[in-house]
């Protein structure tokens, strides 16, 4: 099992993160996995959420990452403002319903 | 605190096919050796035949995050085992499509006393329901609905 994403080690592709969506989020967005380049205005998961327009809420604060969505970086829970590094795997996790 | 079993004190399994909880339990007990501790507590969860809104359920489909789901289950089990000072823990969880009545989760804990064994089972189950990445989709009448929360304790 690969715990780290596969990102080409060439300089122009190096500053990329792999974004993953699950369950209802994945269905709503219509995709489950994408490579997204990091940039000056895209440095953490909260930025990704806004720039990928993952929110569907018409309410106030539209576009912001809602507290019900948890973030995982490289398969461990992380704060949405954790700085991302090239090659990171960032996942947005809708409310969990296991067991 | 009981001595942890030298074999595998924490066993975590994600299962893609139906399983018989009592057979799995027997195999786990067998692997732990003949000197069973004084207390052992178990929980078996099965799929309800109705949806959250009371419709007949065709199947429950369980999505997970390969890699993270296993790691989280293990971390939750290890933390719970340490908090309660128990000996051995088994957590088995189905993924994929699961029919009504089929087992979805099995938790077993061995300990020196009934209190830690029972408390660890209950706490582990609640922790995994809230902190292990699994998502249930209920299939009924040919359409799927994502479950947004957990059933009451």
mmCIF file of N, CA and C in Angstrom, chain A residues 99, chain B residues 41-46 105-108 121 125:
data_model
loop_
_atom_site.group_PDB
_atom_site.id
_atom_site.type_symbol
_atom_site.label_atom_id
_atom_site.label_comp_id
_atom_site.label_asym_id
_atom_site.label_seq_id
_atom_site.Cartn_x
_atom_site.Cartn_y
_atom_site.Cartn_z
ATOM 1 N N UNK A 99 -19.373 1.468 11.888
ATOM 2 C CA UNK A 99 -19.886 0.572 12.931
ATOM 3 C C UNK A 99 -21.191 -0.047 12.512
ATOM 4 N N UNK B 41 -15.120 -9.718 26.661
ATOM 5 C CA UNK B 41 -16.368 -9.072 26.280
ATOM 6 C C UNK B 41 -16.423 -8.927 24.770
ATOM 7 N N UNK B 42 -17.665 -9.042 24.212
ATOM 8 C CA UNK B 42 -17.823 -9.023 22.751
ATOM 9 C C UNK B 42 -18.968 -8.119 22.338
ATOM 10 N N UNK B 43 -18.866 -7.571 21.134
ATOM 11 C CA UNK B 43 -20.014 -6.916 20.517
ATOM 12 C C UNK B 43 -20.078 -7.334 19.057
ATOM 13 N N UNK B 44 -21.269 -7.722 18.630
ATOM 14 C CA UNK B 44 -21.514 -8.021 17.210
ATOM 15 C C UNK B 44 -22.588 -7.062 16.718
ATOM 16 N N UNK B 45 -22.282 -6.324 15.669
ATOM 17 C CA UNK B 45 -23.274 -5.433 15.064
ATOM 18 C C UNK B 45 -23.717 -6.009 13.738
ATOM 19 N N UNK B 46 -25.059 -6.010 13.507
ATOM 20 C CA UNK B 46 -25.594 -6.518 12.234
ATOM 21 C C UNK B 46 -26.408 -5.435 11.541
ATOM 22 N N UNK B 105 -19.855 -5.424 12.128
ATOM 23 C CA UNK B 105 -18.718 -5.150 13.014
ATOM 24 C C UNK B 105 -18.660 -6.176 14.149
ATOM 25 N N UNK B 106 -17.431 -6.531 14.502
ATOM 26 C CA UNK B 106 -17.194 -7.408 15.654
ATOM 27 C C UNK B 106 -16.067 -6.796 16.479
ATOM 28 N N UNK B 107 -16.337 -6.605 17.773
ATOM 29 C CA UNK B 107 -15.298 -6.116 18.677
ATOM 30 C C UNK B 107 -15.179 -7.124 19.822
ATOM 31 N N UNK B 108 -13.978 -7.520 20.146
ATOM 32 C CA UNK B 108 -13.760 -8.436 21.269
ATOM 33 C C UNK B 108 -12.572 -7.957 22.084
ATOM 34 N N UNK B 121 -14.823 -2.380 25.209
ATOM 35 C CA UNK B 121 -15.649 -2.713 24.037
ATOM 36 C C UNK B 121 -16.566 -1.541 23.703
ATOM 37 N N UNK B 125 -16.172 0.953 20.381
ATOM 38 C CA UNK B 125 -17.244 0.990 19.397
ATOM 39 C C UNK B 125 -17.688 2.436 19.135
#
